[in-house]
Tab-separated table of C-alpha atoms and ligand atoms in Angstrom:
chain	number	residue	atom	x	y	z
A	42	UNK	CA	11.547	112.515	153.278
A	43	UNK	CA	8.922	109.796	152.827
A	44	UNK	CA	9.020	108.307	156.306
A	45	UNK	CA	8.769	111.513	158.409
A	46	UNK	CA	6.058	112.791	156.080
A	47	UNK	CA	3.854	109.742	156.381
A	48	UNK	CA	4.283	109.479	160.147
A	49	UNK	CA	3.402	113.170	160.427
A	50	UNK	CA	0.356	112.616	158.232
A	51	UNK	CA	-0.813	109.592	160.233
A	52	UNK	CA	-0.749	111.524	163.479
A	53	UNK	CA	-2.260	114.710	162.030
A	54	UNK	CA	-5.090	112.722	160.395
A	55	UNK	CA	-5.678	110.841	163.599
A	56	UNK	CA	-5.804	114.154	165.446
A	57	UNK	CA	-8.282	115.540	162.866
A	58	UNK	CA	-10.583	112.539	163.438
A	59	UNK	CA	-11.052	113.782	166.997
A	60	UNK	CA	-11.199	117.515	166.188
A	61	UNK	CA	-14.243	119.739	165.703
A	62	UNK	CA	-16.060	120.426	162.401
A	63	UNK	CA	-14.645	123.982	162.593
A	64	UNK	CA	-11.093	122.605	162.761
A	65	UNK	CA	-11.832	120.446	159.714
A	66	UNK	CA	-13.209	123.475	157.858
A	67	UNK	CA	-9.949	125.331	158.542
A	68	UNK	CA	-7.796	122.444	157.280
A	69	UNK	CA	-9.992	122.131	154.223
A	70	UNK	CA	-9.845	125.841	153.415
A	71	UNK	CA	-6.051	125.841	153.657
A	72	UNK	CA	-5.710	122.814	151.383
A	73	UNK	CA	-8.318	124.161	148.967
A	74	UNK	CA	-6.441	127.460	148.436
A	75	UNK	CA	-3.151	125.638	148.023
A	76	UNK	CA	-4.776	123.403	145.409
A	77	UNK	CA	-6.172	126.401	143.504
A	78	UNK	CA	-2.831	128.233	143.614
A	79	UNK	CA	-1.006	125.166	142.321
A	80	UNK	CA	-3.594	124.595	139.587
A	81	UNK	CA	-3.445	128.165	138.315
A	82	UNK	CA	0.343	128.418	138.599
A	83	UNK	CA	1.168	125.108	136.954
A	84	UNK	CA	-1.764	123.915	134.835
A	85	UNK	CA	-2.441	125.888	131.622
A	86	UNK	CA	-5.905	124.324	131.515
A	87	UNK	CA	-6.928	125.714	134.922
A	88	UNK	CA	-5.179	129.033	134.333
A	89	UNK	CA	-7.417	129.486	131.324
A	90	UNK	CA	-10.536	128.071	132.970
A	91	UNK	CA	-10.257	130.312	136.030
A	92	UNK	CA	-9.411	133.508	134.107
A	93	UNK	CA	-11.120	136.435	135.804
A	94	UNK	CA	-11.716	134.522	139.052
A	95	UNK	CA	-9.938	135.584	142.230
A	96	UNK	CA	-8.778	132.246	143.571
A	97	UNK	CA	-7.864	133.720	146.964
A	98	UNK	CA	-11.408	134.772	147.772
A	99	UNK	CA	-13.740	132.778	145.494
A	100	UNK	CA	-16.195	130.232	146.833
A	101	UNK	CA	-16.258	126.684	145.537
A	102	UNK	CA	-19.454	127.309	143.573
A	103	UNK	CA	-17.820	130.227	141.732
A	104	UNK	CA	-15.617	127.733	139.912
A	105	UNK	CA	-16.730	125.983	136.711
A	106	UNK	CA	-17.131	122.204	136.785
A	107	UNK	CA	-14.955	119.756	134.840
A	108	UNK	CA	-15.867	116.365	133.371
A	109	UNK	CA	-13.817	113.344	132.409
A	110	UNK	CA	-14.043	113.938	128.681
A	111	UNK	CA	-12.696	117.493	129.045
A	112	UNK	CA	-9.961	116.337	131.408
A	113	UNK	CA	-8.819	113.600	129.026
A	114	UNK	CA	-9.007	115.831	125.945
A	115	UNK	CA	-6.793	118.400	127.680
A	116	UNK	CA	-4.681	115.988	129.717
A	117	UNK	CA	-1.260	117.458	128.891
A	118	UNK	CA	-2.382	120.946	129.941
A	119	UNK	CA	-4.516	119.683	132.820
A	120	UNK	CA	-1.672	118.197	134.869
A	121	UNK	CA	0.765	120.392	136.795
A	122	UNK	CA	4.060	119.006	135.509
A	123	UNK	CA	4.836	119.852	131.892
A	124	UNK	CA	6.774	116.617	131.443
A	125	UNK	CA	3.572	114.579	131.790
A	126	UNK	CA	2.173	113.682	128.367
A	127	UNK	CA	-0.869	111.493	127.906
A	128	UNK	CA	0.514	109.562	124.906
A	129	UNK	CA	3.856	108.869	126.577
A	130	UNK	CA	2.291	107.782	129.873
A	131	UNK	CA	-0.146	105.488	128.054
A	132	UNK	CA	2.711	103.885	126.141
A	133	UNK	CA	4.715	103.503	129.375
A	134	UNK	CA	1.764	101.793	131.076
A	135	UNK	CA	1.485	99.288	128.219
A	136	UNK	CA	4.845	97.831	129.211
A	137	UNK	CA	4.154	95.468	132.095
A	138	UNK	CA	7.761	95.591	133.280
A	139	UNK	CA	7.138	99.191	134.377
A	140	UNK	CA	4.613	98.169	136.952
A	141	UNK	CA	5.714	98.978	140.513
A	142	UNK	CA	8.142	101.526	139.111
A	143	UNK	CA	7.716	105.269	139.311
A	144	UNK	CA	7.150	107.203	136.125
A	145	UNK	CA	9.920	109.814	135.798
A	146	UNK	CA	11.017	108.616	139.238
A	147	UNK	CA	8.151	110.452	140.888
A	148	UNK	CA	4.699	109.647	139.527
A	149	UNK	CA	2.305	106.695	139.778
A	150	UNK	CA	-0.030	106.568	136.781
A	151	UNK	CA	-2.957	104.189	136.391
A	152	UNK	CA	-6.165	103.779	134.496
A	153	UNK	CA	-9.550	103.967	136.081
A	154	UNK	CA	-11.972	101.089	135.957
A	155	UNK	CA	-14.976	103.317	135.338
A	156	UNK	CA	-18.019	101.538	134.060
A	157	UNK	CA	-18.948	104.051	131.404
A	158	UNK	CA	-17.189	105.718	128.516
A	159	UNK	CA	-13.456	105.823	128.095
A	160	UNK	CA	-11.145	105.043	130.977
A	161	UNK	CA	-9.541	108.023	132.588
A	162	UNK	CA	-5.803	108.301	133.028
A	163	UNK	CA	-5.025	109.286	136.597
A	164	UNK	CA	-1.673	110.272	138.018
A	165	UNK	CA	-0.593	110.592	141.642
A	166	UNK	CA	2.786	111.549	142.910
A	167	UNK	CA	4.429	109.879	145.908
A	168	UNK	CA	3.201	112.641	148.194
A	169	UNK	CA	-0.436	112.162	147.164
A	170	UNK	CA	-0.201	108.402	147.594
A	171	UNK	CA	1.275	108.925	151.070
A	172	UNK	CA	-1.915	110.799	151.962
A	173	UNK	CA	-3.923	107.737	150.904
A	174	UNK	CA	-1.808	105.329	152.941
A	175	UNK	CA	-1.845	107.606	155.966
A	176	UNK	CA	-5.635	107.782	155.751
A	177	UNK	CA	-5.896	103.997	155.387
A	178	UNK	CA	-3.739	103.513	158.474
A	179	UNK	CA	-5.019	106.328	160.690
A	180	UNK	CA	-8.698	105.960	159.894
A	181	UNK	CA	-9.224	102.322	160.687
A	182	UNK	CA	-12.554	101.289	162.119
A	183	UNK	CA	-12.444	103.228	165.394
A	184	UNK	CA	-10.286	106.344	164.904
A	185	UNK	CA	-12.505	108.301	167.271
A	186	UNK	CA	-11.671	105.908	170.116
A	187	UNK	CA	-7.954	105.407	169.525
A	188	UNK	CA	-5.432	107.380	171.497
A	189	UNK	CA	-1.946	108.230	170.296
A	190	UNK	CA	-0.700	105.651	172.805
A	191	UNK	CA	-2.932	102.999	171.233
A	192	UNK	CA	-1.427	103.714	167.816
A	193	UNK	CA	2.111	103.603	169.209
A	194	UNK	CA	1.308	100.352	170.995
A	195	UNK	CA	0.000	98.802	167.774
A	196	UNK	CA	3.098	99.975	165.911
A	197	UNK	CA	5.446	98.513	168.499
A	198	UNK	CA	3.531	95.233	168.582
A	199	UNK	CA	3.727	95.023	164.812
A	200	UNK	CA	7.436	95.873	164.808
A	201	UNK	CA	8.603	93.578	167.599
A	202	UNK	CA	5.956	90.893	168.147
A	203	UNK	CA	3.966	90.116	165.057
A	204	UNK	CA	3.374	92.068	161.921
A	205	UNK	CA	-0.134	93.103	161.081
A	206	UNK	CA	-1.535	90.696	158.466
A	207	UNK	CA	-3.358	92.243	155.556
A	208	UNK	CA	-4.797	89.966	152.915
A	209	UNK	CA	-6.287	91.428	149.785
A	210	UNK	CA	-8.121	89.753	146.940
A	211	UNK	CA	-7.918	92.156	144.020
A	212	UNK	CA	-7.607	92.448	140.286
A	213	UNK	CA	-3.853	92.182	139.995
A	214	UNK	CA	-1.060	92.524	137.514
A	215	UNK	CA	-1.776	95.903	136.032
A	216	UNK	CA	-2.412	99.564	136.722
A	217	UNK	CA	-5.771	98.984	138.403
A	218	UNK	CA	-6.668	101.475	141.137
A	219	UNK	CA	-7.001	99.346	144.302
A	220	UNK	CA	-4.031	97.177	143.323
A	221	UNK	CA	-1.955	100.263	142.584
A	222	UNK	CA	-2.414	101.492	146.148
A	223	UNK	CA	-1.351	98.114	147.472
A	224	UNK	CA	1.589	97.894	145.069
A	225	UNK	CA	3.129	101.237	146.050
A	226	UNK	CA	3.318	101.080	149.845
A	227	UNK	CA	5.202	103.706	151.833
A	228	UNK	CA	8.832	102.886	152.641
A	229	UNK	CA	8.463	101.470	156.154
A	230	UNK	CA	5.268	99.561	155.464
A	231	UNK	CA	6.896	96.143	155.205
A	232	UNK	CA	8.242	96.402	158.740
A	233	UNK	CA	4.742	96.667	160.115
A	234	UNK	CA	2.525	94.844	157.677
A	235	UNK	CA	2.673	91.398	156.173
A	236	UNK	CA	0.752	91.869	153.010
A	237	UNK	CA	-0.581	89.110	150.814
A	238	UNK	CA	-2.390	89.875	147.608
A	239	UNK	CA	-4.348	87.179	145.831
A	240	UNK	CA	-5.586	87.580	142.320
A	241	UNK	CA	-9.222	87.792	141.488
A	242	UNK	CA	-8.351	86.003	138.276
A	243	UNK	CA	-7.657	82.809	140.238
A	244	UNK	CA	-10.491	80.344	140.621
A	245	UNK	CA	-12.561	80.595	143.777
A	246	UNK	CA	-11.250	77.152	144.824
A	247	UNK	CA	-7.663	78.377	144.563
A	248	UNK	CA	-8.338	81.598	146.476
A	249	UNK	CA	-10.095	79.596	149.204
A	250	UNK	CA	-7.152	77.206	149.393
A	251	UNK	CA	-4.686	80.100	149.794
A	252	UNK	CA	-6.824	81.863	152.374
A	253	UNK	CA	-7.142	78.651	154.355
A	254	UNK	CA	-3.353	78.512	154.589
A	255	UNK	CA	-2.929	82.116	155.706
A	256	UNK	CA	-3.658	84.059	158.855
A	257	UNK	CA	-4.495	87.731	158.801
A	258	UNK	CA	-6.085	90.604	160.698
A	259	UNK	CA	-7.649	92.353	157.777
A	260	UNK	CA	-9.353	91.077	154.659
A	261	UNK	CA	-9.638	93.624	151.882
A	262	UNK	CA	-11.589	93.054	148.685
A	263	UNK	CA	-14.479	94.046	146.478
A	264	UNK	CA	-17.927	93.386	147.936
A	265	UNK	CA	-18.747	91.019	145.092
A	266	UNK	CA	-15.733	88.893	146.064
A	267	UNK	CA	-16.441	89.245	149.793
A	268	UNK	CA	-19.918	87.868	149.202
A	269	UNK	CA	-18.471	84.906	147.310
A	270	UNK	CA	-15.982	84.277	150.136
A	271	UNK	CA	-18.703	84.644	152.778
A	272	UNK	CA	-20.703	81.968	150.972
A	273	UNK	CA	-17.613	79.732	150.969
A	274	UNK	CA	-17.134	80.338	154.701
A	275	UNK	CA	-20.786	79.576	155.449
A	276	UNK	CA	-20.612	76.428	153.351
A	277	UNK	CA	-17.615	75.262	155.428
A	278	UNK	CA	-15.080	75.224	152.600
A	279	UNK	CA	-13.343	78.403	153.761
A	280	UNK	CA	-12.018	78.542	157.351
A	281	UNK	CA	-10.749	82.112	157.452
A	282	UNK	CA	-10.233	83.470	160.952
A	283	UNK	CA	-9.507	87.154	161.396
A	284	UNK	CA	-7.184	87.732	164.324
A	285	UNK	CA	-7.507	90.622	166.757
A	286	UNK	CA	-6.412	93.389	167.157
A	287	UNK	CA	-8.068	95.342	164.402
A	288	UNK	CA	-9.787	92.324	162.892
A	289	UNK	CA	-11.506	93.959	159.959
A	290	UNK	CA	-13.167	93.178	156.679
A	291	UNK	CA	-12.885	96.105	154.327
A	292	UNK	CA	-14.930	96.598	151.216
A	293	UNK	CA	-13.534	98.671	148.378
A	294	UNK	CA	-14.273	99.952	144.877
A	295	UNK	CA	-17.887	98.920	144.503
A	296	UNK	CA	-21.075	99.830	146.293
A	297	UNK	CA	-21.737	97.531	149.201
A	298	UNK	CA	-25.152	95.935	149.163
A	299	UNK	CA	-27.303	94.980	152.137
A	300	UNK	CA	-27.109	91.340	151.098
A	301	UNK	CA	-23.297	91.363	151.212
A	302	UNK	CA	-23.347	93.067	154.621
A	303	UNK	CA	-25.664	90.379	155.953
A	304	UNK	CA	-23.645	87.574	154.393
A	305	UNK	CA	-20.391	88.815	155.944
A	306	UNK	CA	-22.058	89.249	159.321
A	307	UNK	CA	-23.360	85.693	159.101
A	308	UNK	CA	-20.018	84.277	157.963
A	309	UNK	CA	-17.601	86.016	160.342
A	310	UNK	CA	-19.812	87.575	162.988
A	311	UNK	CA	-18.519	91.033	162.222
A	312	UNK	CA	-19.637	94.048	160.329
A	313	UNK	CA	-17.984	94.990	157.117
A	314	UNK	CA	-16.121	98.266	156.973
A	315	UNK	CA	-17.170	100.152	153.920
A	316	UNK	CA	-14.995	102.550	152.002
A	317	UNK	CA	-16.006	104.907	149.268
A	318	UNK	CA	-13.582	106.322	146.806
A	319	UNK	CA	-12.895	106.781	143.170
A	320	UNK	CA	-9.690	106.606	141.223
A	321	UNK	CA	-9.628	110.372	141.168
A	322	UNK	CA	-9.703	110.340	144.976
A	323	UNK	CA	-9.087	107.006	146.680
A	324	UNK	CA	-10.242	108.135	150.087
A	325	UNK	CA	-13.580	109.904	149.925
A	326	UNK	CA	-15.459	108.294	152.794
A	327	UNK	CA	-15.133	105.446	155.231
A	328	UNK	CA	-17.469	103.890	157.747
A	329	UNK	CA	-16.685	104.474	161.414
A	330	UNK	CA	-16.742	102.204	164.433
A	331	UNK	CA	-20.505	102.369	164.670
A	332	UNK	CA	-20.585	101.005	161.101
A	333	UNK	CA	-23.861	102.723	160.488
A	334	UNK	CA	-22.790	104.981	157.717
A	335	UNK	CA	-19.799	106.480	156.015
A	336	UNK	CA	-18.029	109.654	157.023
A	337	UNK	CA	-16.756	111.945	154.287
A	338	UNK	CA	-13.050	112.616	154.718
A	339	UNK	CA	-13.793	116.322	154.581
A	340	UNK	CA	-10.168	117.280	155.229
A	341	UNK	CA	-9.073	115.310	152.147
A	342	UNK	CA	-11.820	115.992	149.650
A	343	UNK	CA	-14.957	117.989	149.003
A	344	UNK	CA	-18.034	116.163	147.768
A	345	UNK	CA	-20.889	118.250	146.365
A	346	UNK	CA	-24.169	116.478	145.676
A	347	UNK	CA	-25.926	117.707	142.533
A	348	UNK	CA	-28.845	116.719	140.317
A	349	UNK	CA	-28.747	115.813	136.628
A	350	UNK	CA	-28.477	119.474	135.695
A	351	UNK	CA	-25.678	120.230	138.157
A	352	UNK	CA	-27.876	122.014	140.714
A	353	UNK	CA	-27.095	121.401	144.413
A	354	UNK	CA	-29.294	118.854	146.164
A	355	UNK	CA	-30.295	119.509	149.792
A	356	UNK	CA	-28.976	117.312	152.603
A	357	UNK	CA	-31.116	114.275	153.254
A	358	UNK	CA	-31.720	113.637	149.547
A	359	UNK	CA	-29.722	111.716	146.989
A	360	UNK	CA	-28.435	113.478	143.904
A	361	UNK	CA	-27.730	112.149	140.415
A	362	UNK	CA	-23.992	112.714	140.454
A	363	UNK	CA	-21.302	114.298	142.570
A	364	UNK	CA	-18.738	117.032	142.051
A	365	UNK	CA	-15.471	115.909	143.531
A	366	UNK	CA	-12.573	118.079	144.656
A	367	UNK	CA	-9.475	116.162	145.685
A	368	UNK	CA	-7.564	118.303	148.181
A	369	UNK	CA	-4.309	116.352	148.280
A	370	UNK	CA	-3.366	115.420	144.714
A	371	UNK	CA	-1.521	118.416	143.341
A	372	UNK	CA	-0.142	116.556	140.314
A	373	UNK	CA	-3.529	116.310	138.614
A	374	UNK	CA	-5.968	118.747	140.203
A	375	UNK	CA	-9.504	117.398	140.260
A	376	UNK	CA	-11.610	120.418	141.167
A	377	UNK	CA	-15.410	120.171	140.935
A	378	UNK	CA	-14.953	117.095	138.782
A	379	UNK	CA	-18.089	115.193	137.776
A	380	UNK	CA	-18.396	111.605	138.974
A	381	UNK	CA	-21.515	109.573	138.205
A	382	UNK	CA	-22.146	108.312	141.728
A	383	UNK	CA	-25.486	108.467	143.443
A	384	UNK	CA	-25.285	109.557	147.053
A	385	UNK	CA	-26.353	112.334	149.405
A	386	UNK	CA	-25.528	113.839	152.778
A	387	UNK	CA	-27.325	112.500	155.802
A	388	UNK	CA	-28.975	115.029	158.107
A	389	UNK	CA	-28.659	112.810	161.172
A	390	UNK	CA	-25.499	113.002	163.274
A	391	UNK	CA	-23.562	109.771	163.794
A	392	UNK	CA	-23.240	108.543	167.370
A	393	UNK	CA	-19.462	108.086	167.095
A	394	UNK	CA	-18.684	111.785	167.425
A	395	UNK	CA	-16.310	112.137	164.472
A	396	UNK	CA	-16.286	115.672	163.040
A	397	UNK	CA	-16.912	114.489	159.510
A	398	UNK	CA	-20.328	114.671	157.802
A	399	UNK	CA	-21.999	111.378	156.937
A	400	UNK	CA	-23.442	110.094	153.702
A	401	UNK	CA	-26.685	108.383	152.976
A	402	UNK	CA	-26.161	104.854	151.706
A	403	UNK	CA	-24.155	105.009	148.465
A	404	UNK	CA	-26.492	103.392	146.040
A	405	UNK	CA	-24.157	102.592	143.228
A	406	UNK	CA	-23.602	104.014	139.850
A	407	UNK	CA	-26.498	105.572	138.040
A	408	UNK	CA	-25.922	103.221	135.100
A	409	UNK	CA	-26.978	100.328	137.268
A	410	UNK	CA	-30.403	101.631	138.052
A	411	UNK	CA	-33.048	99.841	136.022
A	412	UNK	CA	-35.624	102.058	134.353
A	413	UNK	CA	-38.821	100.160	133.604
A	414	UNK	CA	-42.018	101.288	131.895
A	415	UNK	CA	-44.525	103.012	134.110
A	416	UNK	CA	-48.141	102.080	133.381
A	417	UNK	CA	-49.657	105.004	131.512
A	418	UNK	CA	-46.352	106.479	130.336
A	419	UNK	CA	-42.939	107.421	131.697
A	420	UNK	CA	-40.584	105.217	133.652
A	421	UNK	CA	-39.988	103.917	137.112
A	422	UNK	CA	-36.437	103.844	138.455
A	423	UNK	CA	-35.992	100.506	140.167
A	424	UNK	CA	-33.021	100.053	142.414
A	425	UNK	CA	-31.488	96.636	141.781
A	426	UNK	CA	-31.330	95.971	145.529
A	427	UNK	CA	-35.017	95.259	145.290
A	428	UNK	CA	-34.133	92.220	143.235
A	429	UNK	CA	-30.879	91.230	144.814
A	430	UNK	CA	-31.847	91.516	148.458
A	431	UNK	CA	-33.429	88.054	148.424
A	432	UNK	CA	-30.331	86.532	146.794
A	433	UNK	CA	-28.915	86.240	150.302
A	434	UNK	CA	-31.109	83.200	150.721
A	435	UNK	CA	-29.523	81.461	147.745
A	436	UNK	CA	-26.597	79.846	149.506
A	437	UNK	CA	-26.152	77.353	146.675
A	438	UNK	CA	-25.303	80.166	144.252
A	439	UNK	CA	-21.607	80.941	144.000
A	440	UNK	CA	-21.547	83.860	141.570
A	441	UNK	CA	-24.260	85.788	139.880
A	442	UNK	CA	-25.083	88.690	137.685
A	443	UNK	CA	-28.427	90.368	137.440
A	444	UNK	CA	-28.863	91.968	134.014
A	445	UNK	CA	-31.604	94.144	132.664
A	446	UNK	CA	-31.992	92.451	129.295
A	447	UNK	CA	-35.096	94.294	128.099
A	448	UNK	CA	-36.970	97.369	129.266
A	449	UNK	CA	-39.228	95.153	131.382
A	450	UNK	CA	-37.081	92.053	131.520
A	451	UNK	CA	-34.295	90.961	133.852
A	452	UNK	CA	-32.111	87.893	133.536
A	453	UNK	CA	-30.437	86.287	136.518
A	454	UNK	CA	-27.230	84.526	135.431
A	455	UNK	CA	-25.821	82.289	138.129
A	456	UNK	CA	-23.079	79.755	138.810
A	457	UNK	CA	-24.209	77.034	141.220
A	458	UNK	CA	-21.882	75.860	143.986
A	459	UNK	CA	-22.525	72.309	142.845
A	460	UNK	CA	-23.259	72.021	139.108
A	461	UNK	CA	-24.689	68.524	139.648
A	462	UNK	CA	-27.650	69.862	141.636
A	463	UNK	CA	-30.475	71.608	139.829
A	464	UNK	CA	-31.435	74.707	141.821
A	465	UNK	CA	-33.378	76.461	139.081
A	466	UNK	CA	-36.793	76.225	140.752
A	467	UNK	CA	-35.386	77.423	144.087
A	468	UNK	CA	-33.726	80.397	142.376
A	469	UNK	CA	-36.973	81.356	140.648
A	470	UNK	CA	-39.007	80.993	143.804
A	471	UNK	CA	-36.711	83.223	145.866
A	472	UNK	CA	-36.427	85.924	143.213
A	473	UNK	CA	-40.148	85.931	142.512
A	474	UNK	CA	-40.859	86.342	146.209
A	475	UNK	CA	-38.552	89.360	146.253
A	476	UNK	CA	-40.219	90.813	143.162
A	477	UNK	CA	-43.648	90.278	144.673
A	478	UNK	CA	-42.618	92.190	147.793
A	479	UNK	CA	-41.330	95.032	145.612
A	480	UNK	CA	-44.543	95.105	143.560
A	481	UNK	CA	-42.706	94.108	140.413
A	482	UNK	CA	-44.158	90.678	139.762
A	483	UNK	CA	-46.229	90.822	136.601
A	484	UNK	CA	-44.532	94.046	135.507
A	485	UNK	CA	-41.075	92.635	134.947
A	486	UNK	CA	-40.337	89.326	133.216
A	487	UNK	CA	-37.793	87.232	135.074
A	488	UNK	CA	-35.451	84.872	133.251
A	489	UNK	CA	-32.933	82.629	134.983
A	490	UNK	CA	-29.895	81.146	133.290
A	491	UNK	CA	-27.433	78.705	134.837
A	492	UNK	CA	-23.912	79.320	133.467
A	493	UNK	CA	-20.399	77.942	133.992
A	494	UNK	CA	-18.809	81.322	134.589
A	495	UNK	CA	-19.873	84.942	134.852
A	496	UNK	CA	-17.773	87.009	132.451
A	497	UNK	CA	-15.613	89.637	134.134
A	498	UNK	CA	-15.894	93.242	133.117
A	499	UNK	CA	-13.240	93.920	130.459
A	500	UNK	CA	-12.005	97.107	132.018
A	501	UNK	CA	-12.133	96.289	135.710
A	502	UNK	CA	-11.734	92.506	135.629
A	503	UNK	CA	-14.518	92.266	138.183
A	504	UNK	CA	-17.985	90.860	138.023
A	505	UNK	CA	-20.537	93.569	137.562
A	506	UNK	CA	-23.165	92.102	139.809
A	507	UNK	CA	-25.852	94.368	138.505
A	508	UNK	CA	-25.790	95.604	134.979
A	509	UNK	CA	-28.271	97.207	132.671
A	510	UNK	CA	-27.540	95.977	129.172
A	511	UNK	CA	-29.968	98.438	127.654
A	512	UNK	CA	-29.212	101.505	129.793
A	513	UNK	CA	-31.480	104.396	130.607
A	514	UNK	CA	-34.170	105.219	128.025
A	515	UNK	CA	-33.171	107.897	125.520
A	516	UNK	CA	-36.310	109.895	126.265
A	517	UNK	CA	-35.810	109.761	130.015
A	518	UNK	CA	-36.651	113.124	131.418
A	519	UNK	CA	-37.147	114.432	134.926
A	520	UNK	CA	-40.830	115.150	134.356
A	521	UNK	CA	-41.583	111.624	133.250
A	522	UNK	CA	-39.520	109.901	135.898
A	523	UNK	CA	-41.452	108.426	138.762
A	524	UNK	CA	-39.802	106.930	141.823
B	236	LIG	ZN1	-19.636	107.592	162.874
């Protein structure tokens, strides 16, 4: 069952990439109704929530929204298989020997690495994960240019000449989202792809050593790690060569910053392919061959952009959060589910011709925006890119974290490439120049601290490159906020 399904999905998704927006709307409508029917038939939570709503005719906005806290509090009723119990799944996940096995022979559970509040428990079944893999395969960098023959040719080359090399540097060894995808490949995957996964928990030296000994077509990691590796490549310690065809560098899980894009371009002479997803829906958007912006996989999910109060935000503007509807995971229906990502729809068409709408630059999680005092009252929202853009120039910095340590104070923690060389004054000079350009010098106090290691986030195991340790002000209010 698995193999024919995934091959069918690969070709139908490839076909959809070259279809019209009207075709995509039809696919979406069909999947949306199927999702609603499944939710009402099999989830007591949704049956109750949608009481009095005609799910065959209702519009998306007729449906109430759902948040993580509600989903977790009602987990056992929320899912569509009555055997799935939150307490039992959590206990099962605690046992490391269960990793790479299917829960009840059918489900893949994992925890999210969300940056706020409790972690969500997310469950996919094999079918839903096949959708993710099919999308990863069929929507590589240039799906709009590939013909069916091209795909067949690549498959045959991989089968009979040389397997496609995919190297990932990820948080490993547990039910973490990106690693979970990699750890549960579809059945035939090994015939086509030689996959190597290196652990983010290894030292940079060790990862560099392993990468130097490997050859691959695709490098897949978090942007924070890609920027570290790009620095290693530029410094001449890493000699990673990405072989054609399909030589790609793919960024996952975290917002991609301009500085990382520029670093990767400088290090490998190629643009980074950005992906946007969440644990609740791995494949939400992906950049196309033109690499200008990301296309929403509108046949796989629905993304609504809303403000802090849940009101729709017009195209061309960024909202405060999104409402996500995952159209392919029937095991745990996420329908108008709140996710705290800041993004918006672009009003400009992309030159590539894909039928999918495009997003404005995903700016990261709202928690990572720094709110500083505005002279005369209120606050200014300062995007951390204003600070971290200039960090590109700091090639002697290996790892860093920019933390808002006071309302008007930021601290730059950094690990130098060579601890024997004092780069403090250079670091200050570069950051102050950036702050001056952004009009922040004199308003924000800058501290710099050289450290041996940047602590990894407890939940995700990754470095949070930008973090507000004090969060948004309690009295933050739309009227007082100035951009
Ligand atoms: Zn495009």
